[in-house]
Coordinates of C-alpha atoms in Angstrom, one line a residue:
X1 CA 7.6 -25.8 19.2
X2 CA 10.6 -24.8 17.1
X3 CA 10.9 -21.3 15.7
X4 CA 12.4 -20.0 12.7
X5 CA 13.6 -16.4 12.8
X6 CA 14.7 -14.4 9.9
X7 CA 14.5 -10.9 8.7
X8 CA 11.2 -10.7 6.6
X9 CA 11.4 -7.0 6.0
X10 CA 8.3 -6.2 8.0
X11 CA 8.0 -2.7 9.8
X12 CA 5.7 -1.4 12.2
X13 CA 4.8 2.0 11.6
X14 CA 2.4 4.6 13.5
X15 CA 0.0 6.4 11.6
X16 CA 0.4 10.1 11.7
X17 CA 2.6 9.5 15.0
X18 CA -0.3 7.9 16.7
X19 CA 0.9 5.0 18.6
X20 CA -2.6 3.5 18.8
X21 CA -2.8 3.2 15.1
X22 CA -0.1 0.9 14.2
X23 CA 0.2 -1.1 10.8
X24 CA 2.8 -3.8 9.9
X25 CA 3.9 -3.5 6.4
X26 CA 6.9 -4.6 4.0
X27 CA 8.0 -1.4 2.4
X28 CA 10.4 -3.4 0.2
X29 CA 7.7 -5.8 -1.2
X30 CA 8.1 -5.0 -4.8
X31 CA 5.0 -6.9 -5.5
X32 CA 3.2 -3.7 -4.4
X33 CA 3.8 -2.2 -8.1
X34 CA 2.2 -5.3 -9.6
X35 CA -0.9 -5.2 -7.4
X36 CA -1.1 -1.6 -7.7
X37 CA -1.2 -2.1 -11.6
X38 CA -3.9 -4.8 -11.3
X39 CA -6.2 -2.2 -9.1
X40 CA -5.9 0.5 -11.5
X41 CA -8.1 -0.6 -14.3
X42 CA -10.7 -1.6 -11.4
X43 CA -10.7 1.9 -10.3
X44 CA -11.3 3.1 -13.6
X45 CA -14.3 0.7 -13.9
X46 CA -15.7 1.9 -10.5
X47 CA -15.2 5.6 -11.5
X48 CA -17.1 5.2 -14.6
X49 CA -19.8 3.0 -13.0
X50 CA -20.6 5.7 -10.3
X51 CA -19.9 8.8 -12.8
X52 CA -23.6 9.8 -12.6
X53 CA -25.1 8.8 -9.1
X54 CA -29.0 9.3 -8.8
X55 CA -29.2 11.4 -5.8
X56 CA -31.3 8.7 -3.7
X57 CA -28.5 6.5 -4.4
X58 CA -25.6 8.9 -3.1
X59 CA -25.1 7.5 0.4
X60 CA -25.3 4.1 -0.6
X61 CA -22.7 4.5 -3.5
X62 CA -20.3 6.3 -1.2
X63 CA -20.5 3.7 1.2
X64 CA -19.9 1.0 -1.4
X65 CA -16.8 2.9 -3.0
X66 CA -15.5 3.3 0.5
X67 CA -15.6 -0.5 1.1
X68 CA -14.1 -1.1 -2.2
X69 CA -11.2 1.5 -1.9
X70 CA -10.5 -0.1 1.6
X71 CA -10.2 -3.6 -0.3
X72 CA -7.8 -2.1 -2.8
X73 CA -5.7 -0.6 -0.3
X74 CA -5.4 -3.8 1.7
X75 CA -4.6 -5.8 -1.3
X76 CA -2.1 -3.3 -2.7
X77 CA -0.3 -3.3 0.6
X78 CA -0.5 -6.9 1.0
X79 CA -1.8 -6.4 4.7
X80 CA -5.0 -5.6 6.3
X81 CA -4.2 -1.9 7.0
X82 CA -7.1 0.2 6.0
X83 CA -9.2 0.0 9.2
X84 CA -6.1 1.2 11.3
X85 CA -5.3 3.7 8.7
X86 CA -8.8 5.3 8.0
X87 CA -10.7 4.4 11.1
X88 CA -14.4 5.2 10.7
X89 CA -13.7 8.0 8.1
X90 CA -14.7 7.3 4.5
X91 CA -11.1 7.1 2.7
X92 CA -12.8 9.1 -0.3
X93 CA -13.1 12.0 1.9
X94 CA -10.9 15.0 1.1
X95 CA -7.9 16.5 2.9
X96 CA -5.4 18.8 1.1
X97 CA -7.1 18.8 -2.1
X98 CA -7.0 14.8 -2.5
X99 CA -8.8 11.9 -0.9
X100 CA -7.1 10.5 2.1
X101 CA -7.1 7.3 0.2
X102 CA -4.7 9.1 -2.3
X103 CA -2.8 10.8 0.5
X104 CA -2.1 7.5 2.1
X105 CA -1.0 5.6 -1.1
X106 CA 1.3 8.8 -1.8
X107 CA 2.8 8.7 1.6
X108 CA 3.3 4.8 1.3
X109 CA 5.0 5.2 -2.0
X110 CA 7.2 8.1 -0.7
X111 CA 8.2 5.7 2.3
X112 CA 8.8 2.6 0.2
X113 CA 11.0 4.1 -2.5
X114 CA 13.9 5.1 -0.2
X115 CA 13.6 1.8 1.6
X116 CA 13.9 -0.1 -1.6
X117 CA 16.9 1.8 -2.7
X118 CA 18.6 1.2 0.7
X119 CA 18.0 -2.3 0.6
X120 CA 19.3 -2.8 -3.0
X121 CA 22.5 -1.0 -2.1
X122 CA 23.0 -3.3 0.8
X123 CA 22.5 -6.3 -1.5
X124 CA 24.7 -4.9 -4.2
X125 CA 27.4 -4.4 -1.8
X126 CA 27.2 -8.1 -0.6
X127 CA 26.8 -9.4 -4.2
X128 CA 29.7 -7.4 -5.4
X129 CA 31.9 -9.0 -2.7
X130 CA 31.4 -12.5 -4.6
X131 CA 31.3 -11.3 -8.1
X132 CA 34.0 -8.6 -8.3
X133 CA 36.6 -11.4 -9.6
X134 CA 34.0 -12.6 -12.5
X135 CA 34.8 -10.9 -15.8

C-alpha cells in the first residue's frame, strides 16, 4: 500500500504528565472556536433544564450531564479525548473552584493560543518571501 505523509499538525500530549493518559489533538485547528460557539447555547439549554433537579433524580441527572459534557468536549476538540482526560471521574466535579470540564478547556485554550500564533508566524514569513515584491 502506498503511503502519503505530511504534517497534519497533530500532537500527542500526556494529561498532567501521565504517560498512560495520552491524547492526540491538533492545537492549531481553528475550527475549535466554531465548534465551541456551537456548543455554548446547548450548554445554556442543559443548565436551564437542570436548574432545579428533584432530589430523587439528582444522581441520574448528574450522570446525564457528565455524558453530555464529555460529548461536548470531544466535539469541541475534534477527537475522542474525554475518556482519557477524565477517566471515571464525573467531569463536572470541582477542582480549584471550577469543574474539571472547565479546567481542561482552559488548559487546552492556553495550549492552543501560542501554538496558533507560532504557526501563523511561520506561515507569515514563508508567504512574505513570495509577496514582498507585490505592491
